[in-house]
Coordinates of C-alpha atoms and ligand atoms in Angstrom, one line a residue:
X1 CA -39.6 19.5 -32.5
X2 CA -40.7 21.1 -29.3
X3 CA -39.3 20.1 -26.0
X4 CA -42.1 17.6 -25.2
X5 CA -41.3 15.3 -28.1
X6 CA -37.5 15.6 -28.2
X7 CA -35.8 12.4 -27.4
X8 CA -34.3 12.3 -23.8
X9 CA -30.7 13.0 -23.5
X10 CA -27.9 12.2 -21.1
X11 CA -24.5 13.7 -20.9
X12 CA -20.9 12.7 -20.4
X13 CA -20.9 13.3 -16.7
X14 CA -24.0 11.1 -16.2
X15 CA -22.4 8.4 -18.4
X16 CA -19.3 8.4 -16.4
X17 CA -21.4 7.7 -13.3
X18 CA -23.3 5.0 -15.2
X19 CA -20.1 3.3 -16.4
X20 CA -18.5 3.3 -12.9
X21 CA -21.6 2.1 -11.1
X22 CA -22.3 -0.6 -13.6
X23 CA -19.0 -2.1 -12.7
X24 CA -19.4 -1.9 -9.0
X25 CA -17.3 1.2 -8.3
X26 CA -19.1 3.1 -5.7
X27 CA -16.5 5.3 -4.1
X28 CA -14.6 8.4 -5.5
X29 CA -11.7 9.9 -3.6
X30 CA -10.9 13.3 -4.8
X31 CA -10.5 17.0 -4.7
X32 CA -12.6 19.1 -6.9
X33 CA -12.4 22.4 -8.8
X34 CA -12.6 23.4 -12.5
X35 CA -13.8 21.3 -14.4
X36 CA -14.9 18.4 -12.2
X37 CA -16.9 20.1 -9.4
X38 CA -20.4 19.2 -10.8
X39 CA -19.4 15.8 -11.8
X40 CA -18.5 15.0 -8.1
X41 CA -21.9 16.5 -7.0
X42 CA -23.6 14.5 -9.5
X43 CA -21.9 11.2 -8.6
X44 CA -22.9 11.9 -4.9
X45 CA -26.5 12.6 -5.8
X46 CA -26.7 9.5 -7.7
X47 CA -25.5 7.4 -4.7
X48 CA -21.8 7.3 -5.1
X49 CA -19.8 7.9 -2.0
X50 CA -17.5 10.9 -2.6
X51 CA -14.5 11.6 -0.2
X52 CA -13.1 15.0 -0.5
X53 CA -9.5 15.6 0.4
X54 CA -7.2 18.6 1.2
X55 CA -4.4 17.5 -1.3
X56 CA -4.6 15.3 -4.3
X57 CA -1.7 13.1 -3.3
X58 CA -3.8 11.9 -0.2
X59 CA -6.8 11.4 -2.5
X60 CA -4.7 9.3 -4.7
X61 CA -3.1 7.4 -2.0
X62 CA -6.5 6.6 -0.8
X63 CA -7.5 5.2 -4.0
X64 CA -4.5 3.3 -4.4
X65 CA -4.8 1.6 -1.0
X66 CA -8.6 1.0 -1.6
X67 CA -7.5 -0.9 -4.7
X68 CA -5.1 -3.1 -2.7
X69 CA -7.8 -3.8 -0.1
X70 CA -10.6 -4.7 -2.4
X71 CA -9.1 -5.7 -5.6
X72 CA -11.3 -3.3 -7.5
X73 CA -9.6 -0.1 -8.9
X74 CA -9.7 2.7 -6.5
X75 CA -10.7 5.8 -8.2
X76 CA -9.2 9.3 -7.7
X77 CA -10.6 12.4 -9.2
X78 CA -8.5 15.4 -9.8
X79 CA -8.6 18.9 -11.6
X80 CA -6.5 20.0 -14.5
X81 CA -2.7 20.4 -14.6
X82 CA -1.5 21.1 -10.9
X83 CA -4.2 18.8 -9.4
X84 CA -3.6 16.2 -12.0
X85 CA 0.2 16.4 -11.2
X86 CA -0.2 16.0 -7.5
X87 CA -2.4 13.0 -8.0
X88 CA -0.1 11.6 -10.5
X89 CA 2.6 10.9 -7.9
X90 CA 0.2 8.4 -6.1
X91 CA -0.8 7.0 -9.5
X92 CA 2.8 6.2 -10.3
X93 CA 3.5 4.7 -6.8
X94 CA 0.4 2.6 -7.2
X95 CA 1.7 1.3 -10.5
X96 CA 5.1 0.7 -8.7
X97 CA 3.3 -1.2 -5.9
X98 CA 1.0 -3.2 -8.4
X99 CA -2.1 -1.9 -6.9
X100 CA -5.2 -1.3 -9.2
X101 CA -6.0 2.4 -9.4
X102 CA -7.7 4.9 -11.9
X103 CA -7.0 8.5 -11.8
X104 CA -9.8 10.4 -13.7
X105 CA -8.8 14.1 -14.4
X106 CA -10.6 16.8 -15.9
X107 CA -8.5 18.6 -18.6
X108 CA -8.6 21.4 -21.0
X109 CA -10.1 21.2 -24.4
X110 CA -8.1 19.5 -27.0
X111 CA -8.3 22.2 -29.7
X112 CA -6.6 24.7 -27.2
X113 CA -3.9 22.4 -25.6
X114 CA -2.8 20.8 -28.9
X115 CA -2.0 24.2 -30.4
X116 CA -0.5 25.4 -27.1
X117 CA -2.7 28.4 -27.0
X118 CA -2.4 28.9 -23.4
X119 CA -5.5 27.7 -21.6
X120 CA -6.5 27.8 -17.9
X121 CA -4.3 25.0 -16.3
X122 CA -3.1 23.9 -19.8
X123 CA -1.1 20.8 -19.8
X124 CA -0.9 17.7 -22.2
X125 CA -1.8 15.4 -19.2
X126 CA -2.2 12.3 -21.3
X127 CA 1.4 12.5 -22.7
X128 CA 2.7 13.4 -19.1
X129 CA 1.0 10.5 -17.5
X130 CA 1.8 7.9 -20.1
X131 CA 5.5 7.1 -19.1
X132 CA 4.6 6.8 -15.3
X133 CA 1.5 4.4 -15.4
X134 CA 0.4 1.2 -16.7
X135 CA -1.8 2.9 -19.4
X136 CA -3.3 6.3 -20.2
X137 CA -6.5 6.7 -22.0
X138 CA -8.5 9.7 -23.2
X139 CA -12.2 9.9 -23.6
X140 CA -13.1 12.6 -26.1
X141 CA -16.7 12.0 -26.9
X142 CA -19.7 11.3 -24.5
X143 CA -20.4 8.1 -26.7
X144 CA -16.9 6.6 -25.6
X145 CA -17.4 7.0 -21.8
X146 CA -18.4 3.4 -21.5
X147 CA -15.6 2.3 -23.6
X148 CA -13.0 4.5 -21.7
X149 CA -14.0 3.2 -18.4
X150 CA -14.2 -0.4 -19.3
X151 CA -10.6 -0.2 -20.7
X152 CA -9.5 1.7 -17.6
X153 CA -10.9 -1.0 -15.3
X154 CA -9.7 -4.0 -17.2
X155 CA -6.2 -2.7 -17.6
X156 CA -6.0 -1.7 -13.9
X157 CA -7.0 -5.1 -12.5
X158 CA -6.0 -7.7 -15.1
X159 CA -2.5 -9.2 -15.3
X160 CA -0.1 -7.4 -13.0
X161 CA -2.4 -4.7 -11.4
X162 CA -1.4 -1.0 -11.9
X163 CA -2.4 2.6 -12.3
X164 CA -4.4 3.9 -15.2
X165 CA -4.8 7.5 -16.2
X166 CA -8.2 8.5 -17.7
X167 CA -8.3 11.9 -19.3
X168 CA -11.7 13.6 -19.6
X169 CA -11.7 16.9 -21.2
X170 CA -14.2 19.5 -19.8
X171 CA -16.4 19.6 -22.9
X172 CA -17.0 15.9 -22.6
X173 CA -18.6 16.2 -19.2
X174 CA -21.3 18.4 -20.4
X175 CA -21.6 17.1 -23.9
X176 CA -25.2 15.7 -24.5
X177 CA -26.0 12.3 -26.1
X178 CA -29.1 10.6 -26.9
X179 CA -30.1 8.8 -23.8
X180 CA -30.8 5.4 -25.6
X181 CA -27.4 5.6 -27.4
X182 CA -25.8 6.4 -24.0
X183 CA -27.3 3.4 -22.3
X184 CA -26.2 1.1 -25.1
X185 CA -22.7 2.5 -24.8
X186 CA -22.1 1.4 -21.3
X187 CA -20.1 -1.8 -20.7
X188 CA -20.5 -4.2 -17.9
X189 CA -17.1 -6.1 -17.8
X190 CA -17.1 -9.9 -17.8
X191 CA -14.3 -11.5 -15.7
X192 CA -12.1 -8.3 -15.5
X193 CA -9.1 -10.2 -13.9
X194 CA -9.4 -13.6 -15.4
X195 CA -7.5 -16.6 -13.8
X196 CA -4.2 -17.3 -15.3
X197 CA -2.8 -20.8 -15.0
X198 CA 0.7 -22.1 -15.7
X199 CA 1.1 -25.1 -17.9
X200 CA 1.1 -28.5 -16.1
X201 CA 4.8 -29.0 -17.0
X202 CA 5.7 -25.7 -15.1
X203 CA 3.8 -27.1 -12.0
X204 CA 5.8 -30.4 -12.4
X205 CA 9.1 -28.6 -12.8
X206 CA 8.4 -26.5 -9.6
X207 CA 7.4 -29.6 -7.6
X208 CA 10.6 -31.4 -8.6
X209 CA 12.6 -28.4 -7.4
X210 CA 10.8 -28.2 -4.1
X211 CA 11.2 -32.0 -3.5
X212 CA 15.0 -31.7 -3.9
X213 CA 15.0 -29.0 -1.2
X214 CA 16.7 -29.5 2.3
X215 CA 16.2 -26.1 3.5
X216 CA 13.2 -24.4 1.6
X217 CA 11.9 -21.1 2.4
X218 CA 8.8 -19.4 1.1
X219 CA 8.8 -15.6 0.7
X220 CA 5.3 -14.1 0.8
X221 CA 5.0 -10.7 -0.7
X222 CA 2.2 -8.2 -1.1
X223 CA 1.2 -9.6 -4.4
X224 CA 0.0 -12.7 -2.4
X225 CA -1.8 -10.5 0.0
X226 CA -3.5 -8.8 -2.9
X227 CA -4.6 -12.1 -4.4
X228 CA -6.9 -12.8 -1.4
X229 CA -5.9 -16.5 -1.5
X230 CA -5.4 -16.5 2.2
X231 CA -6.9 -20.0 2.8
X232 CA -5.0 -21.8 -0.1
X233 CA -1.7 -20.2 0.9
X234 CA -2.2 -21.3 4.6
X235 CA -3.0 -24.9 3.4
X236 CA 0.1 -24.9 1.3
X237 CA 2.3 -23.7 4.3
X238 CA 0.7 -26.0 6.8
X239 CA 0.5 -29.3 4.7
X240 CA 4.3 -28.9 3.9
X241 CA 5.6 -27.3 6.9
X242 CA 7.6 -24.8 4.9
X243 CA 9.0 -21.9 6.9
X244 CA 7.8 -18.5 5.6
X245 CA 9.1 -15.0 5.6
X246 CA 6.4 -12.3 5.1
X247 CA 7.2 -9.1 3.3
X248 CA 6.1 -6.0 5.2
X249 CA 2.6 -5.8 3.6
X250 CA 2.1 -9.5 3.6
X251 CA 2.3 -9.6 7.5
X252 CA -0.6 -11.2 9.0
X253 CA -1.7 -13.2 5.7
X254 CA -0.8 -16.0 7.9
X255 CA -0.6 -14.7 11.5
X256 CA 2.9 -13.5 12.5
X257 CA 2.9 -15.7 15.6
X258 CA 2.6 -18.9 13.4
X259 CA 5.3 -21.5 14.4
X260 CA 6.5 -21.7 10.8
X261 CA 7.1 -17.8 10.6
X262 CA 10.9 -17.3 10.0
X263 CA 10.5 -13.5 10.4
X264 CA 12.5 -13.6 13.7
X265 CA 15.3 -15.7 12.1
X266 CA 15.3 -13.7 8.8
X267 CA 19.2 -13.7 8.3
X268 CA 19.6 -17.4 9.2
X269 CA 16.8 -18.3 6.8
X270 CA 17.9 -16.2 3.9
X271 CA 21.6 -17.2 4.1
X272 CA 20.9 -20.8 4.5
X273 CA 17.8 -21.6 2.3
X274 CA 18.6 -23.8 -0.7
X275 CA 15.3 -23.4 -2.4
X276 CA 13.5 -20.0 -2.2
X277 CA 9.8 -19.9 -3.3
X278 CA 8.8 -16.3 -4.0
X279 CA 5.0 -15.9 -3.9
X280 CA 4.0 -12.5 -5.1
X281 CA 7.2 -10.8 -4.1
X282 CA 9.8 -9.3 -6.3
X283 CA 13.6 -9.9 -5.9
X284 CA 14.1 -6.2 -5.8
X285 CA 16.1 -3.9 -3.4
X286 CA 13.8 -5.0 -0.6
X287 CA 15.2 -8.6 -1.0
X288 CA 18.8 -7.5 -1.7
X289 CA 18.2 -8.5 -5.4
X290 CA 18.6 -12.2 -4.2
X291 CA 22.4 -11.5 -4.0
X292 CA 24.7 -13.2 -1.6
X293 CA 25.9 -12.5 1.1
X294 CA 22.3 -11.8 2.2
X295 CA 21.2 -14.9 0.4
X296 CA 22.9 -18.3 0.0
X297 CA 25.0 -18.0 -3.3
X298 CA 23.8 -21.5 -4.2
X299 CA 20.0 -21.0 -3.7
X300 CA 17.7 -22.2 -6.4
X301 CA 14.6 -19.9 -7.0
X302 CA 11.1 -20.8 -7.7
X303 CA 8.9 -17.8 -8.6
X304 CA 5.1 -17.4 -8.6
X305 CA 4.2 -14.1 -10.4
X306 CA 1.5 -13.0 -12.8
X307 CA 4.0 -11.0 -14.7
X308 CA 6.1 -13.2 -17.0
X309 CA 8.9 -10.4 -17.4
X310 CA 9.4 -10.4 -13.7
X311 CA 11.0 -13.7 -13.8
X312 CA 14.8 -13.7 -14.2
X313 CA 14.7 -9.9 -13.4
X314 CA 17.5 -10.4 -10.8
X315 CA 18.5 -14.0 -10.3
X316 CA 18.0 -17.0 -12.7
X317 CA 14.7 -18.7 -11.8
X318 CA 14.9 -22.5 -11.9
X319 CA 11.2 -22.9 -11.9
X320 CA 8.9 -20.0 -13.1
X321 CA 5.1 -20.4 -12.3
X322 CA 3.6 -17.6 -14.3
X323 CA -0.1 -17.2 -13.2
X324 CA -2.3 -15.7 -10.5
X325 CA -1.6 -16.8 -7.1
X326 CA -4.9 -18.3 -6.3
X327 CA -4.8 -20.6 -9.3
X328 CA -1.1 -21.6 -8.9
X329 CA -1.3 -22.3 -5.1
X330 CA -4.4 -24.3 -5.9
X331 CA -2.7 -26.4 -8.4
X332 CA 0.2 -27.1 -6.1
X333 CA -2.2 -27.9 -3.2
X334 CA -4.0 -30.5 -5.5
X335 CA -0.9 -32.1 -6.4
X336 CA 0.5 -32.1 -2.9
X337 CA -2.8 -33.7 -1.6
X338 CA -2.1 -36.7 -3.9
X339 CA 1.7 -36.8 -3.5
X340 CA 2.6 -35.2 -0.2
X341 CA 5.9 -33.5 0.4
X342 CA 7.1 -32.1 3.8
X343 CA 10.0 -30.0 4.8
X344 CA 12.9 -31.7 6.6
X345 CA 12.5 -31.4 10.5
X346 CA 16.0 -30.5 11.1
X347 CA 15.6 -27.2 9.1
X348 CA 12.5 -26.4 11.0
X349 CA 14.1 -27.1 14.2
X350 CA 17.2 -24.9 13.3
X351 CA 15.0 -21.9 12.5
X352 CA 12.8 -22.6 15.7
X353 CA 15.8 -22.5 17.8
X354 CA 17.1 -19.2 16.3
X355 CA 13.6 -17.8 16.5
X356 CA 13.3 -18.5 20.2
X357 CA 16.7 -16.9 21.0
X358 CA 15.9 -13.8 18.8
X359 CA 12.4 -13.4 20.5
X360 CA 14.1 -13.7 23.9
X361 CA 16.5 -10.9 23.0
X362 CA 13.7 -8.7 21.7
X363 CA 11.8 -9.3 24.9
X364 CA 14.7 -8.1 26.9
X365 CA 14.8 -4.8 24.8
X366 CA 11.0 -4.4 25.1
X367 CA 11.1 -5.0 28.8
X368 CA 14.1 -2.7 29.6
X369 CA 13.0 0.6 31.5
X370 CA 11.8 3.2 29.0
X371 CA 12.5 6.6 30.5
X372 CA 12.6 8.8 28.5
X373 CA 10.2 6.9 26.1
X374 CA 12.1 5.3 23.1
X375 CA 10.9 3.2 20.2
X376 CA 10.9 0.0 22.2
X377 CA 8.8 1.4 25.1
X378 CA 6.2 2.9 22.7
X379 CA 6.1 -0.1 20.5
X380 CA 5.8 -2.7 23.4
X381 CA 2.4 -0.9 24.2
X382 CA 1.3 -1.0 20.5
X383 CA 2.3 -4.7 20.1
X384 CA -0.1 -5.7 22.9
X385 CA -2.8 -3.2 21.6
X386 CA -2.9 -5.0 18.1
X387 CA -2.8 -8.3 20.0
X388 CA -6.0 -7.2 21.9
X389 CA -7.6 -5.6 18.8
X390 CA -6.5 -7.7 15.9
X391 CA -9.1 -6.3 13.5
X392 CA -7.4 -2.8 13.7
X393 CA -5.8 -1.7 10.7
X394 CA -2.1 -0.5 11.0
X395 CA -1.0 2.4 8.6
X396 CA 2.9 2.9 9.1
X397 CA 5.4 5.3 7.6
X398 CA 8.6 7.0 8.7
X399 CA 12.2 5.6 8.9
X400 CA 12.9 4.2 12.4
X401 CA 9.3 4.4 13.1
X402 CA 8.5 2.2 9.9
X403 CA 11.3 -0.3 10.6
X404 CA 10.8 -0.9 14.2
X405 CA 7.0 -1.0 14.1
X406 CA 7.3 -3.6 11.3
X407 CA 9.7 -5.6 13.4
X408 CA 7.9 -5.5 16.6
X409 CA 4.1 -5.2 16.0
X410 CA 2.7 -8.6 15.0
X411 CA -0.1 -8.6 12.5
X412 CA -2.9 -11.2 13.0
X413 CA -5.1 -10.7 9.9
X414 CA -4.4 -10.5 6.2
X415 CA -4.1 -7.0 4.5
X416 CA -4.1 -5.2 7.9
X417 CA -0.7 -3.6 7.6
X418 CA -0.4 -0.8 5.1
X419 CA 2.9 1.1 4.6
X420 CA 5.2 3.0 2.4
X421 CA 5.7 0.1 -0.1
X422 CA 8.1 -0.5 -3.0
X423 CA 9.3 3.3 -3.3
X424 CA 9.2 3.6 0.4
X425 CA 7.0 6.7 0.0
X426 CA 6.6 9.2 2.8
X427 CA 3.2 10.9 2.9
X428 CA 1.0 8.0 2.2
X429 CA -0.3 7.8 5.9
X430 CA -3.4 9.8 6.1
X431 CA -4.6 8.8 2.7
X432 CA -4.2 5.2 3.4
X433 CA -5.7 5.5 6.9
X434 CA -8.9 7.2 5.3
X435 CA -9.4 4.5 2.7
X436 CA -8.8 1.7 5.2
X437 CA -11.5 3.2 7.4
X438 CA -13.9 3.9 4.6
X439 CA -13.6 0.7 2.8
X440 CA -13.7 -1.6 5.9
X441 CA -15.4 0.2 8.6
X442 CA -12.8 -1.0 11.0
X443 CA -10.7 1.1 13.3
X444 CA -7.3 2.4 12.0
X445 CA -4.2 3.2 13.9
X446 CA -1.6 5.2 11.9
X447 CA 1.9 5.0 13.4
X448 CA 3.7 8.0 12.0
X449 CA 7.1 9.4 12.3
X450 CA 7.0 13.1 13.0
X451 CA 8.4 13.9 9.6
X452 CA 6.4 11.4 7.5
X453 CA 3.1 12.7 9.3
X454 CA 3.9 16.3 8.0
X455 CA 3.5 15.1 4.3
X456 CA -0.3 14.6 4.7
X457 CA -1.1 16.1 8.2
X458 CA -3.8 18.4 6.9
X459 CA -5.9 15.4 6.1
X460 CA -6.9 15.5 9.9
X461 CA -9.5 17.8 8.8
X462 CA -10.7 15.1 6.4
X463 CA -10.7 12.6 8.9
X464 CA -12.7 14.7 11.3
X465 CA -15.1 15.9 8.6
X466 CA -16.1 12.2 7.9
X467 CA -15.9 11.3 11.5
X468 CA -13.6 8.3 10.8
X469 CA -12.3 6.0 13.6
X470 CA -8.6 6.9 13.0
X471 CA -6.0 7.1 15.6
X472 CA -2.9 8.9 14.4
X473 CA 0.1 8.3 16.7
X474 CA 3.0 10.6 15.9
X475 CA 6.3 9.3 17.1
X476 CA 7.8 12.8 17.8
X477 CA 11.5 12.5 18.1
X478 CA 12.0 15.9 16.7
X479 CA 13.4 15.1 13.3
X480 CA 14.0 13.0 10.3
X481 CA 15.6 9.9 11.4
X482 CA 16.3 11.5 14.9
X483 CA 16.2 14.9 16.4
X484 CA 19.6 15.4 17.9
X485 CA 21.6 16.8 15.0
X486 CA 23.5 20.1 15.5
X487 CA 24.3 22.6 12.8
X488 CA 27.4 24.4 13.8
X489 CA 27.5 26.7 10.8
X490 CA 24.8 29.1 11.5
X491 CA 21.7 29.4 13.8
X492 CA 19.5 27.6 11.4
X493 CA 18.2 24.2 12.4
X494 CA 20.0 21.3 10.5
X495 CA 18.3 19.7 7.6
X496 CA 17.0 16.7 9.6
X497 CA 15.8 18.8 12.5
X498 CA 12.0 19.3 13.3
X499 CA 10.5 20.9 16.2
X500 CA 10.7 18.3 19.1
X501 CA 8.5 20.4 21.3
X502 CA 5.7 20.5 18.7
X503 CA 2.3 19.8 20.3
X504 CA 0.9 17.7 17.4
X505 CA -2.1 16.6 19.3
X506 CA -3.4 20.3 19.4
X507 CA -3.8 20.1 15.6
X508 CA -6.8 17.8 15.6
X509 CA -8.4 19.8 18.4
X510 CA -8.9 22.6 15.7
X511 CA -11.3 20.1 14.1
X512 CA -13.0 18.9 17.2
X513 CA -11.1 15.6 17.3
X514 CA -9.3 14.5 20.5
X515 CA -5.7 15.2 21.2
X516 CA -3.6 13.1 23.6
X517 CA 0.0 13.9 24.8
X518 CA 1.9 10.9 26.1
X519 CA 5.5 10.9 27.4
X520 CA 5.5 7.4 29.0
X521 CA 4.5 3.9 27.7
X522 CA 1.7 4.1 30.3
X523 CA 0.3 7.3 29.1
X524 CA 0.5 6.0 25.5
X525 CA -1.4 2.8 26.5
X526 CA -4.1 4.9 28.4
X527 CA -4.5 7.2 25.3
X528 CA -4.7 4.5 22.6
X529 CA -7.2 2.4 24.6
X530 CA -9.2 5.5 25.4
X531 CA -9.2 6.4 21.7
X532 CA -10.2 3.0 20.5
X533 CA -13.0 3.0 23.0
X534 CA -14.2 6.3 21.7
X535 CA -14.1 5.3 18.1
X536 CA -13.7 8.9 17.0
X537 CA -10.7 10.8 15.5
X538 CA -7.7 11.2 17.6
X539 CA -4.1 12.2 17.5
X540 CA -1.5 10.9 20.1
X541 CA 1.7 12.9 20.3
X542 CA 4.0 10.3 21.6
X543 CA 7.1 12.0 22.6
X544 CA 10.2 9.9 21.7
X545 CA 13.8 10.4 23.0
X546 CA 15.4 12.4 20.1
X547 CA 18.6 10.7 20.6
X548 CA 17.4 7.1 19.6
X549 CA 17.0 5.8 16.2
X550 CA 19.5 5.7 13.2
X551 CA 20.2 7.8 10.3
X552 CA 18.1 6.3 7.5
X553 CA 16.7 3.6 9.7
X554 CA 17.5 0.2 8.2
X555 CA 18.6 1.8 4.9
X556 CA 21.9 3.3 6.2
X557 CA 23.8 1.5 3.3
X558 CA 21.8 3.2 0.7
X559 CA 22.6 6.7 2.0
X560 CA 25.9 8.2 0.6
X561 CA 27.8 9.7 3.4
X562 CA 29.9 12.8 2.8
X563 CA 32.5 14.4 5.1
X564 CA 31.0 17.7 6.1
X565 CA 33.7 20.4 6.7
X566 CA 33.6 22.2 10.1
X567 CA 32.7 25.9 9.5
Ligands
ADP1 P1 6.7 -7.2 -1.7 O1 7.2 -5.7 -1.8 O2 5.7 -7.4 -0.6 O3 7.9 -8.1 -1.9 P2 6.3 -6.8 -4.6 O4 5.3 -5.6 -4.6 O5 7.8 -6.7 -4.8 O6 5.9 -7.4 -3.0 O7 5.7 -8.0 -5.5 C1 4.4 -8.3 -5.8 C2 4.5 -9.2 -7.0 O8 3.2 -9.7 -7.0 C3 4.5 -8.3 -8.3 O9 5.6 -8.8 -9.0 C4 3.2 -8.8 -9.0 O10 3.3 -8.9 -10.4 C5 2.7 -10.0 -8.4 N1 1.2 -10.0 -8.3 C6 0.3 -9.2 -7.9 N2 -0.9 -9.7 -7.9 C7 -0.7 -11.0 -8.3 C8 -1.5 -12.1 -8.4 N3 -2.9 -12.1 -8.3 N4 -1.0 -13.4 -8.7 C9 0.3 -13.5 -9.0 N5 1.2 -12.4 -8.8 C10 0.6 -11.2 -8.5
MG2 MG1 11.3 11.5 13.6

């Protein structure tokens, strides 16, 4: 046959674009090189958004948080071996955080890798990824692209969401396939994250436990934020009067200023609650495993979670509600509408009283004189900024910078606080900020410890290249935890010490962004408001007293302390 009569063909790369677009995935976060460069160009030419990063970890972090924000898997594209490994860290973290994400990586050809013949960037990526992710799949023929992408998407978003690795050997991208056969091979997923409802008897059991409570407490986790069931959860909270404790990334699902928030009376609530309802929050280290003395040793637990094996992972659960949060809370609300139950007023009053005392204590700290500027002085400013601009996304990492920002800055909107998550990962900052801006179009403020910022700081160039409305505020106290440690053994700086006199604001000037230098709360306030008004990339170097803050932040008890001999 001559060219004019040959059947039209497609190829693996085009089919990969078809499969993603057919399932509503329109953005790729990546870093190109052999063998995926042309695939990224192709995706862009066919209308997908491609955001190119300076390090794969940031691309992966961006994809992970895009998954959290949208409920669709965020896609990260990486090159073979080293690029794949850099991205894999964020895919593993996404899995731990229960965020849906797909890492698509180019890889070397099977016949070379499997005989370990030593290819360019040779690595058995599928085997490497497998133990760290929810699932790992390989597409080894162009006719399987549709199937591979369908399996990756459904695995990432159904049940407990997580990270999926999709291995695409170089030769598959260029391999040709008959166009008709290709079109037929693309799968459009039906109901990729189906509702999952608990049995009516499980709902009865949970309501029975609730009705027996004198001092109930609802713990709202990032699984609840992810579920986008904000209205139903608010109805449940307000119709019952149940006090709630938001976990870090669930802040704002119900506004932090809500009268039923027990956040400012956290210890009292945890040590006294007799019935604890966990809503998309695991009883892991972040909740002291549900153990006393942090918790009431006699507490009874109700747990709402999509993962059946999460139940009883730390404490016996008297009433498991295994299902998706939107469905479960809907069922509870239906039942409560018919047979209302409200929380005893005495418990609510007790928490309200403690809240008022603690809020007043905090106000005194925030209002104290702030010279030199410490965390309280800087965060008093940011608290007001987020009140004035509630649509702004807050990305937050560091040690003291993380703990104190979480405690002081109220969130007013759901899913607007993005932070270090279940692993407490440093380095998520710029990737999270970029995806938040790309996915939502809203301004983003990243509040970064000076150490945490360093892990992904080169992405300032990415932010400027895409002209994203991201303000990076570096709480510069000259070190990890704090900046005043002195090493007496040599002239080398100590392990926790960073350059306190660093002018981080100048970094962004290299890429035509705006740098601000702030040594007082007033200067910080002026800088943030000017940067928000401009809506363009900015870095604010907020100089913080190096003597304030604590080693390991709120996690001092996790840090083994060792006697260090004097030289
Ligand atoms: P946090 O750190 O905020 O306490 P975790 O990440 O520990 O939150 O817990 C989130 C939990 O939410 C996980 O156990 C996960 O299985 C669960 N989850 C995620 N999405 C849903 C959903 N749609 N419905 C029910 N549970 C969910
Ligand atoms: Mg620091």
